[in-house]
Amino acid sequence: MSVLVDEETRVVVQGITGGEGKFHTEQMMEYGTNVVAGAVPGKGGQEVAGVPVYDTVEQAAREEDADASVVFVPPAFAGDALFEALDAPLDLVVAITEGIPTQDMARVNRQLRETDTYLVGPNCPGLITPGEAKLGILPGNIFSSGNVGLVSRSGTLTYQVVDNLTKRDLGQTTAIGIGGDPIIGTGFVDALELFEADPDTHAVVMCGEIGGEDEEEAARYIAEYMDTPVAGFIAGRTAPPGKRMGHAGAIVSGSGTGTAESKIKALENAGVPVGDTPEQVADHVEDLL
Amino acid sequence: MSVLVDEETRVVVQGITGGEGKFHTEQMMEYGTNVVAGAVPGKGGQEVAGVPVYDTVEQAAREEDADASVVFVPPAFAGDALFEALDAPLDLVVAITEGIPTQDMARVNRQLRETDTYLVGPNCPGLITPGEAKLGILPGNIFSSGNVGLVSRSGTLTYQVVDNLTKRDLGQTTAIGIGGDPIIGTGFVDALELFEADPDTHAVVMCGEIGGEDEEEAARYIAEYMDTPVAGFIAGRTAPPGKRMGHAGAIVSGSGTGTAESKIKALENAGVPVGDTPEQVADHVEDLL
Amino acid sequence: MRLHEYQAKEVFADAGIPTPAAELAASVDDAVAAAEAIGYPVAVKAQVHVGGRGKAGGIELAESESEVREVADDILGMDLKGYTVERVLVEEAVDFVNELYVGVTMDRGEGKPVAMVSTRGGVNIEEVAEEDPEAIAREHIDPAFGMHPYQARRAVYEAGVDRDIANSVARVLQTLYQVWEDRDGSDAEINPLMVTADDEIVAADAVLNVDDDALFRQPEMAEYDEEGEFSEDELERKADEYGFDYVRLSGNVGIIGNGAGLVMTTLDLVDYYGGEPANFLDVGGGAKAERISNALDMVFSDENVDAVVFNIFGGITRGDEVARGINEALEQFDEIPKPVVVRLAGTNAEEGMEILNADLVTVEQTLEDAVQRAVGYAEEVDQ
Amino acid sequence: MRLHEYQAKEVFADAGIPTPAAELAASVDDAVAAAEAIGYPVAVKAQVHVGGRGKAGGIELAESESEVREVADDILGMDLKGYTVERVLVEEAVDFVNELYVGVTMDRGEGKPVAMVSTRGGVNIEEVAEEDPEAIAREHIDPAFGMHPYQARRAVYEAGVDRDIANSVARVLQTLYQVWEDRDGSDAEINPLMVTADDEIVAADAVLNVDDDALFRQPEMAEYDEEGEFSEDELERKADEYGFDYVRLSGNVGIIGNGAGLVMTTLDLVDYYGGEPANFLDVGGGAKAERISNALDMVFSDENVDAVVFNIFGGITRGDEVARGINEALEQFDEIPKPVVVRLAGTNAEEGMEILNADLVTVEQTLEDAVQRAVGYAEEVDQ
């Protein structure tokens, strides 16, 4: 089993006619993802990578029975594309786009709370159920099927951790990159809930980083509601206050909130072993299984 | 019993320091309404009609444990006053103000759907549970306590119909003036639901008028869900198309929707006897009880 | 409040919607000068607040100076459904291959704005809505967020607009919605939105109605109102001055009351008892003596009226004040112009009844009796 | 992107928030002329992007021409926390009786804007927030509706602002929110908002930070950015030019990687294995040869750096392209300036490893080994 996506998921790619959209559509299809349509205003009637393009997401969803989308739309138009996807409606929307204005995301987030859609991202690598489907830009070859769920705020860090897992034959149910922006759709707690409810996920790896309080909130959720064991990793122990470390969300505030220390402590208090290195995370997962 | 208001209802008057606000606060208190506070920005600390005034509705609700408000705020500021009341939060908000811009009401209505508050009005006379409390500007003396629920889009027409009822000893559980604007909070269906759930309401009078489709919708609701008998009246049989008959909402569209004829037919098809005159409405109620 | 075509086009053009070159003219010479400046052919369009101007002869094409002179002379001063045409818009005649419809209004049932697009523009859209509702694509707008760009696009594609012009039409619809929202519109419409052979789009007509209740925060729209109608019905103009909700009808029983529902009911009863209402006149809540006097003046000024029923159910309005107002108003006359039947109920009704001068009016106790009595008087006069 | 005080005040004043009379000056003579025009006393304020300017000597009062000359001379050219002061704002000194705080920012946790008011203005508000959170009234704003006027009033009353000035302060907060929303602000702040003896309120300082991701639709704000900082850290300015996410730190191990989380992890591992990171440098996704070369240039230019670890986990980024970029960059040197350890994983990593010129770099297979090797090199150099 898996969470959010599997081989049945019918995917529409928003922005399929752009360079990135086209390239990753091909990559996704090569991996086995069931991409059924593209959606680009004004490009309806065309074909990209063998799938039909529609002018609106609603048309694509209606005509091709799509239930998920992956968004490669440029940041200036991405907020509108997300509203369109929520309104189609779709069950899952994966926003790869980096650099969406924060106020646009606050509005999208407001609308999201009135829907039953899962939004993953933005500014994320997407998610993958190894051997079934990937929605996004993750390199499929490093993943393997198994019983570890993974949720992470960072893209390449996810790859690093997955690589360590896969090399020890610790395969994954689903790996979700939730994105590094200050305002994202699916957060740690949402993902942990999904993994907790999935009988095939026997352990979860949670990769957090400095900034915000999502990891602390996740720790409270784990302590209170989770039976599935969790191992953790937190990036940014050496980040100075007030500096943005690449991700718009990765910033330790001047008043000292959002530090790695506070997150690690919260997780450890919730019984979550936190690795000092990605290798140690794999050690912990082996112990937990 | 009654619906929405009784002698326990703790009322804050928004706009209590204005002429109308003050006058009707006194009238309401004289009738027995439990007015516990006023709310007017900048007037906190004053007293009107013996009740304390607060700067914000939230303060008034918190300090005096109010659960309802009556709004006498001028139209330019009334939309904001309604948002404030919904956010306090209160269980019931009665908006007397006439002339609130329609787009303001569309926004209030949007917010209303996310709350559990009943908004009655705007542009309405309010509501009354005879012998217990009135919230609004209705003349208390024509009402009497009994088993007839009443809901009406019009103020003075309500008085006329109530007068006919009272003179035959057909007292009322609660009478609700829902207001004559195109966009209102509590509609016919909401009010009918409340009366249907009230064991003491043995019959309901519904006074509609031309414009919109609320009466048709109410007829469908009555046919499908109501056991309590309903008698009806529709004002505006002689109204020409395209002319606004006083109420902003009372207009028969050029294409012929919103006519009295269509509303009467819908009600009669739902088994609701519709009176040609207010006197006949009272006849029907006597028959139904 | 309804803007004239030329006013609505000004507002739309300011917002960035393409409109044809045009000039307003109040005389034949001005119309000719405008046409010469714009270049032929031109359309000469009556600027009055009535629908179906084209069919009624209020819009004519002109290909030359002499034709402009002729049609402007015909249209200026003509009576169009009761309104005298005092100004015409002289406008570049657009050579179109297609006519679309775009509009925004408030959907009362949903309590939300709705944006509409149809490829069947240039005809009465209400007829299209009835005959073939599918021909109009509708998007409901969340009033909290306003119109999302994808909604404009979706409506345009849904309506079947050609892909070549879809983006331009979507932009016009988005702008139209923004104007509607910014200006507190009740309706905003472009019909037809013309499409030219080289895929340009132009607003060939324009409707913008503004919410009267919002004029306090729309000073520019209120100014347009001042430039408004020249030749409305005289009584309706008087009602505006007095601040009454008033509608003139064709019967002979004048009706005055307080509260829209009760006044409508009084009209209905006049009809029910065999009479014909001459008007709807609501004096509103809390009316004092002067308002009462003004209301009587209105109804007496209507030469169709043969008798008057005055029906007040007091809530805020006090019976004694109404009675005093009626007395004052009627005492000015040597002879009461038309018989007046009064019925007072509610707040201070008894005091009112006592105050009323029974030499000047007929007093009845119930609504039904009052209406029947007035209908009877009107029939007597009528014979 | 952070506006200077004088820029933020321009924006606030345009929106209707009262600000003191002020002029920007780049020389002592200009400062004196400005003060003469404004009238004494004036405040002379360093325009640099650092907090706590006052305590650091960057803000001084002057009562006369000679005093202005003296303090302007002191401040212009001074080094303020690493920034050279090139301009001062000469401003009317406001005679206040009270200092308030108003601010708007995005509450990440809630995913909503939050507006804040406190009567404890004029001091570091983050300290107030920690010591006495109750002293700051907060209103969360629904981003669909924006700030309702009642919310501004409620925050102001909740904060305990005097009733006499409550409405004016609420208006300022409402305007500040509107500026924040219209300008795509990340933070907007007035601290202190001064209250004078006759209940006037004046924005004595102003902060407006704009969301970098929204600059494409904020051309006016982007222009302000051009007038921006004169004397940033040279390496950080270079990073801006190259378009890297870069943060300079104090250690001696230079770090280059792809992806924020992985680069942070690399820093953490350098620390874990006993080294000290010299920087955070993220080349981003899909980096090609030129970017790789630029990244190496950045790290080599940092004289603190003794060794470099280059850690790539390819997703979009391809190991072979990275390897070629590294070779190209290093082949330009007769002698490699600092030892470089490279670790490639993910997409085309094997190809990359083969391509890498082992004479120029040290290749490691795992992240842990690469970091340890680089830390070792740095220690050697350091000795």
Short mmCIF file of N, CA and C in Angstrom, two decimals, chain B residues 24 76 99-104 106-107 109-110 113 137 139 142 153-154 156-157 159-160 163-164 182-183 209-212 233-238 240 243-251 254-255 276-280, chain C residues 106 108 110-113 126 130 142-145 180-181 184-185 211-214 216-217 236 245 247 249 258-262 264-265 267-269 271-273 277 280 282 311 313-316 343 345-347 367-368:
data_model
loop_
_atom_site.label_atom_id
_atom_site.label_comp_id
_atom_site.label_asym_id
_atom_site.label_seq_id
_atom_site.Cartn_x
_atom_site.Cartn_y
_atom_site.Cartn_z
N HIS B 24 -34.85 52.59 20.49
CA HIS B 24 -35.34 51.21 20.43
C HIS B 24 -34.75 50.33 21.54
N ALA B 76 -23.30 52.74 5.83
CA ALA B 76 -21.91 52.77 5.37
C ALA B 76 -21.01 51.92 6.27
N GLY B 99 -30.48 49.79 3.59
CA GLY B 99 -29.61 50.48 2.64
C GLY B 99 -28.16 50.08 2.69
N ILE B 100 -27.86 48.88 3.17
CA ILE B 100 -26.48 48.40 3.13
C ILE B 100 -26.15 48.02 1.68
N PRO B 101 -25.01 48.50 1.15
CA PRO B 101 -24.64 48.14 -0.23
C PRO B 101 -24.67 46.62 -0.43
N THR B 102 -25.21 46.21 -1.57
CA THR B 102 -25.40 44.79 -1.84
C THR B 102 -24.09 44.01 -1.81
N GLN B 103 -23.01 44.61 -2.35
CA GLN B 103 -21.74 43.87 -2.36
C GLN B 103 -21.22 43.66 -0.95
N ASP B 104 -21.47 44.60 -0.04
CA ASP B 104 -21.09 44.38 1.36
C ASP B 104 -21.84 43.18 1.91
N ALA B 106 -23.02 40.68 0.22
CA ALA B 106 -22.52 39.43 -0.39
C ALA B 106 -21.31 38.94 0.38
N ARG B 107 -20.46 39.88 0.80
CA ARG B 107 -19.27 39.48 1.57
C ARG B 107 -19.66 38.97 2.96
N ASN B 109 -22.43 37.63 3.78
CA ASN B 109 -23.11 36.35 3.56
C ASN B 109 -22.09 35.22 3.36
N ARG B 110 -21.00 35.55 2.68
CA ARG B 110 -19.93 34.57 2.46
C ARG B 110 -19.33 34.13 3.79
N ARG B 113 -21.63 31.88 6.12
CA ARG B 113 -21.72 30.45 5.86
C ARG B 113 -20.62 29.67 6.58
N ILE B 137 -37.52 46.48 16.05
CA ILE B 137 -38.35 47.68 16.13
C ILE B 137 -39.83 47.35 16.02
N PRO B 139 -43.67 46.74 16.92
CA PRO B 139 -44.52 47.25 18.00
C PRO B 139 -45.03 46.07 18.84
N ILE B 142 -49.00 44.57 19.55
CA ILE B 142 -49.93 43.84 18.67
C ILE B 142 -49.72 42.33 18.73
N ARG B 153 -41.04 38.64 4.81
CA ARG B 153 -40.02 39.50 4.21
C ARG B 153 -40.31 40.97 4.48
N SER B 154 -41.50 41.29 4.98
CA SER B 154 -41.91 42.68 5.09
C SER B 154 -42.23 43.06 6.52
N THR B 156 -44.22 46.08 7.93
CA THR B 156 -45.59 46.48 8.26
C THR B 156 -46.61 45.43 7.83
N LEU B 157 -46.31 44.68 6.77
CA LEU B 157 -47.21 43.59 6.38
C LEU B 157 -47.28 42.55 7.50
N TYR B 159 -47.02 43.20 10.64
CA TYR B 159 -47.88 43.75 11.68
C TYR B 159 -49.34 43.52 11.31
N GLN B 160 -49.64 43.78 10.04
CA GLN B 160 -51.01 43.61 9.56
C GLN B 160 -51.49 42.18 9.79
N ASP B 163 -51.79 41.31 13.45
CA ASP B 163 -52.99 41.97 13.99
C ASP B 163 -54.22 41.10 13.72
N ASN B 164 -54.32 40.62 12.50
CA ASN B 164 -55.45 39.76 12.15
C ASN B 164 -55.44 38.48 12.98
N PRO B 182 -32.15 42.02 -1.28
CA PRO B 182 -31.83 40.90 -2.18
C PRO B 182 -30.98 39.84 -1.49
N ILE B 183 -30.07 40.26 -0.60
CA ILE B 183 -29.24 39.29 0.10
C ILE B 183 -29.47 39.43 1.59
N GLU B 209 -43.12 37.86 -0.92
CA GLU B 209 -43.43 38.93 -1.87
C GLU B 209 -42.68 38.64 -3.16
N ILE B 210 -42.98 39.44 -4.18
CA ILE B 210 -42.35 39.25 -5.47
C ILE B 210 -40.83 39.40 -5.40
N GLY B 211 -40.14 38.82 -6.38
CA GLY B 211 -38.69 38.95 -6.47
C GLY B 211 -37.99 37.71 -5.95
N GLY B 212 -36.94 37.30 -6.66
CA GLY B 212 -36.15 36.16 -6.22
C GLY B 212 -36.91 34.85 -6.30
N PHE B 233 -48.98 33.96 2.30
CA PHE B 233 -49.46 35.19 1.69
C PHE B 233 -48.34 35.72 0.81
N ILE B 234 -48.69 36.22 -0.37
CA ILE B 234 -47.68 36.77 -1.27
C ILE B 234 -48.12 38.18 -1.69
N ALA B 235 -47.28 39.16 -1.38
CA ALA B 235 -47.58 40.54 -1.77
C ALA B 235 -46.98 40.85 -3.13
N GLY B 236 -47.67 41.66 -3.92
CA GLY B 236 -47.12 42.13 -5.18
C GLY B 236 -47.74 41.51 -6.41
N ARG B 237 -48.97 41.02 -6.27
CA ARG B 237 -49.63 40.41 -7.44
C ARG B 237 -49.78 41.41 -8.58
N THR B 238 -49.94 42.68 -8.23
CA THR B 238 -50.20 43.70 -9.24
C THR B 238 -48.93 44.45 -9.67
N PRO B 240 -45.80 45.58 -11.69
CA PRO B 240 -45.37 45.44 -13.09
C PRO B 240 -43.93 44.95 -13.15
N LYS B 243 -39.89 46.90 -12.27
CA LYS B 243 -39.95 48.04 -11.34
C LYS B 243 -39.66 47.56 -9.92
N ARG B 244 -38.87 48.32 -9.21
CA ARG B 244 -38.56 47.98 -7.83
C ARG B 244 -39.66 48.51 -6.93
N MET B 245 -40.34 47.59 -6.24
CA MET B 245 -41.47 47.99 -5.40
C MET B 245 -40.98 48.21 -3.96
N GLY B 246 -40.32 49.33 -3.76
CA GLY B 246 -39.88 49.69 -2.41
C GLY B 246 -38.71 48.88 -1.92
N HIS B 247 -38.89 47.65 -1.59
CA HIS B 247 -37.79 46.77 -1.19
C HIS B 247 -36.83 46.57 -2.36
N ALA B 248 -35.55 46.62 -2.05
CA ALA B 248 -34.55 46.38 -3.09
C ALA B 248 -34.73 45.00 -3.71
N GLY B 249 -35.27 44.07 -2.93
CA GLY B 249 -35.44 42.72 -3.45
C GLY B 249 -36.74 42.51 -4.19
N ALA B 250 -37.68 43.45 -4.06
CA ALA B 250 -39.03 43.23 -4.59
C ALA B 250 -39.12 43.71 -6.03
N ILE B 251 -38.70 42.86 -6.94
CA ILE B 251 -38.71 43.26 -8.34
C ILE B 251 -38.96 42.02 -9.18
N GLY B 254 -37.42 41.20 -15.84
CA GLY B 254 -37.95 41.42 -17.17
C GLY B 254 -38.34 40.13 -17.85
N SER B 255 -37.63 39.05 -17.53
CA SER B 255 -37.93 37.78 -18.18
C SER B 255 -39.02 37.01 -17.44
N ASP B 276 -55.85 35.47 -0.21
CA ASP B 276 -55.89 36.63 -1.11
C ASP B 276 -55.76 37.93 -0.31
N THR B 277 -56.21 37.87 0.95
CA THR B 277 -56.15 39.04 1.83
C THR B 277 -55.56 38.57 3.16
N PRO B 278 -55.04 39.50 3.95
CA PRO B 278 -54.52 39.12 5.28
C PRO B 278 -55.61 38.43 6.11
N GLU B 279 -56.83 38.89 5.96
CA GLU B 279 -57.94 38.28 6.70
C GLU B 279 -58.07 36.79 6.34
N GLN B 280 -57.96 36.50 5.06
CA GLN B 280 -58.06 35.10 4.63
C GLN B 280 -56.91 34.24 5.17
N MET C 106 -25.38 40.34 -9.85
CA MET C 106 -25.46 39.66 -8.57
C MET C 106 -26.52 38.57 -8.69
N ARG C 108 -28.95 36.76 -6.88
CA ARG C 108 -29.60 36.87 -5.56
C ARG C 108 -29.75 35.53 -4.89
N GLU C 110 -28.01 32.82 -5.07
CA GLU C 110 -26.76 32.31 -4.52
C GLU C 110 -26.12 33.31 -3.56
N GLY C 111 -26.57 34.57 -3.63
CA GLY C 111 -25.93 35.60 -2.82
C GLY C 111 -24.51 35.89 -3.27
N LYS C 112 -24.22 35.64 -4.54
CA LYS C 112 -22.86 35.79 -5.08
C LYS C 112 -22.91 36.45 -6.42
N PRO C 113 -21.83 37.16 -6.79
CA PRO C 113 -21.74 37.66 -8.16
C PRO C 113 -21.66 36.49 -9.14
N GLU C 126 -31.72 38.10 -22.38
CA GLU C 126 -32.71 37.44 -21.54
C GLU C 126 -33.50 36.42 -22.36
N GLU C 130 -33.64 32.27 -21.83
CA GLU C 130 -34.84 31.44 -21.73
C GLU C 130 -34.88 30.33 -22.77
N ASP C 142 -16.58 34.12 -5.91
CA ASP C 142 -16.52 34.21 -4.45
C ASP C 142 -16.27 35.66 -4.08
N PRO C 143 -17.22 36.32 -3.40
CA PRO C 143 -17.04 37.75 -3.14
C PRO C 143 -15.89 38.05 -2.19
N ALA C 144 -15.38 37.04 -1.51
CA ALA C 144 -14.22 37.28 -0.66
C ALA C 144 -12.95 37.42 -1.49
N PHE C 145 -12.80 36.61 -2.49
CA PHE C 145 -11.58 36.61 -3.31
C PHE C 145 -11.71 37.49 -4.55
N TRP C 180 -17.14 46.29 -12.10
CA TRP C 180 -18.39 46.00 -11.38
C TRP C 180 -18.14 46.03 -9.88
N GLU C 181 -17.04 45.43 -9.45
CA GLU C 181 -16.76 45.39 -8.01
C GLU C 181 -16.32 46.76 -7.50
N ASP C 184 -19.21 49.32 -7.35
CA ASP C 184 -20.45 48.88 -6.72
C ASP C 184 -21.55 48.68 -7.75
N GLY C 185 -21.21 47.98 -8.81
CA GLY C 185 -22.20 47.72 -9.85
C GLY C 185 -23.30 46.79 -9.37
N ASP C 211 -25.35 50.26 -7.72
CA ASP C 211 -26.17 50.08 -6.52
C ASP C 211 -26.45 51.44 -5.88
N ASP C 212 -27.71 51.85 -5.84
CA ASP C 212 -28.06 53.15 -5.25
C ASP C 212 -27.57 53.27 -3.81
N ASP C 213 -27.60 52.16 -3.11
CA ASP C 213 -27.20 52.19 -1.70
C ASP C 213 -25.71 52.43 -1.53
N ALA C 214 -24.95 52.31 -2.62
CA ALA C 214 -23.50 52.47 -2.51
C ALA C 214 -23.03 53.79 -3.09
N PHE C 216 -22.96 56.61 -1.92
CA PHE C 216 -22.22 57.45 -0.96
C PHE C 216 -20.71 57.25 -1.07
N ARG C 217 -20.29 56.07 -1.55
CA ARG C 217 -18.85 55.85 -1.67
C ARG C 217 -18.41 55.78 -3.13
N GLU C 236 -42.42 60.72 -11.28
CA GLU C 236 -41.32 59.91 -10.75
C GLU C 236 -40.16 60.80 -10.33
N ASP C 245 -40.20 55.90 -2.31
CA ASP C 245 -40.24 54.77 -3.23
C ASP C 245 -41.58 54.86 -3.94
N VAL C 247 -43.82 54.09 -7.71
CA VAL C 247 -43.94 53.53 -9.06
C VAL C 247 -45.30 53.95 -9.60
N LEU C 249 -48.49 53.66 -11.99
CA LEU C 249 -49.22 52.61 -12.70
C LEU C 249 -50.37 53.25 -13.47
N ASN C 258 -47.21 52.74 4.41
CA ASN C 258 -45.86 52.68 4.97
C ASN C 258 -45.35 51.24 4.95
N GLY C 259 -44.20 51.06 4.35
CA GLY C 259 -43.62 49.72 4.27
C GLY C 259 -43.97 49.08 2.95
N ALA C 260 -42.92 48.57 2.27
CA ALA C 260 -43.09 48.06 0.91
C ALA C 260 -44.13 46.94 0.84
N GLY C 261 -44.04 45.98 1.74
CA GLY C 261 -44.93 44.82 1.68
C GLY C 261 -46.38 45.22 1.88
N LEU C 262 -46.60 46.13 2.83
CA LEU C 262 -47.98 46.55 3.10
C LEU C 262 -48.54 47.37 1.95
N MET C 264 -47.63 47.12 -1.25
CA MET C 264 -47.91 46.14 -2.31
C MET C 264 -49.22 45.42 -2.02
N THR C 265 -49.41 45.05 -0.76
CA THR C 265 -50.63 44.34 -0.38
C THR C 265 -51.86 45.24 -0.63
N LEU C 267 -52.13 47.57 -2.90
CA LEU C 267 -52.34 47.54 -4.35
C LEU C 267 -53.10 46.27 -4.74
N ASP C 268 -52.62 45.16 -4.18
CA ASP C 268 -53.22 43.87 -4.53
C ASP C 268 -54.70 43.84 -4.12
N LEU C 269 -54.99 44.44 -2.96
CA LEU C 269 -56.38 44.44 -2.49
C LEU C 269 -57.25 45.34 -3.36
N ASP C 271 -56.92 45.79 -6.45
CA ASP C 271 -57.18 44.93 -7.60
C ASP C 271 -58.20 43.84 -7.23
N TYR C 272 -57.98 43.23 -6.07
CA TYR C 272 -58.85 42.13 -5.61
C TYR C 272 -60.30 42.59 -5.50
N TYR C 273 -60.50 43.83 -5.06
CA TYR C 273 -61.86 44.35 -4.90
C TYR C 273 -62.35 45.08 -6.16
N PRO C 277 -55.05 50.04 -9.29
CA PRO C 277 -54.10 50.92 -8.59
C PRO C 277 -53.48 51.94 -9.53
N PHE C 280 -47.73 52.97 -6.67
CA PHE C 280 -47.15 52.43 -5.44
C PHE C 280 -46.45 53.60 -4.78
N ASP C 282 -44.58 54.45 -1.06
CA ASP C 282 -44.21 54.06 0.30
C ASP C 282 -43.59 55.28 0.98
N ASN C 311 -53.09 54.04 3.90
CA ASN C 311 -53.07 52.89 4.80
C ASN C 311 -51.79 52.83 5.62
N PHE C 313 -49.82 51.19 8.99
CA PHE C 313 -49.75 50.34 10.17
C PHE C 313 -48.51 50.77 10.93
N GLY C 314 -48.70 51.42 12.04
CA GLY C 314 -47.59 52.05 12.73
C GLY C 314 -46.74 51.07 13.52
N GLY C 315 -45.48 51.16 13.29
CA GLY C 315 -44.50 50.49 14.14
C GLY C 315 -43.65 51.62 14.68
N ILE C 316 -42.68 52.04 13.88
CA ILE C 316 -41.95 53.27 14.19
C ILE C 316 -42.85 54.45 13.90
N ARG C 343 -56.96 54.67 6.88
CA ARG C 343 -57.04 53.59 7.85
C ARG C 343 -55.73 53.62 8.64
N ALA C 345 -53.57 51.89 11.92
CA ALA C 345 -53.50 50.81 12.90
C ALA C 345 -52.12 50.86 13.54
N GLY C 346 -51.93 50.11 14.61
CA GLY C 346 -50.62 50.05 15.26
C GLY C 346 -50.38 51.20 16.21
N THR C 347 -49.12 51.61 16.31
CA THR C 347 -48.69 52.60 17.30
C THR C 347 -49.52 53.88 17.25
N LEU C 367 -58.22 47.32 6.89
CA LEU C 367 -57.61 47.47 5.58
C LEU C 367 -58.62 47.14 4.48
N GLU C 368 -59.32 46.02 4.68
CA GLU C 368 -60.26 45.58 3.66
C GLU C 368 -61.35 46.63 3.43
#
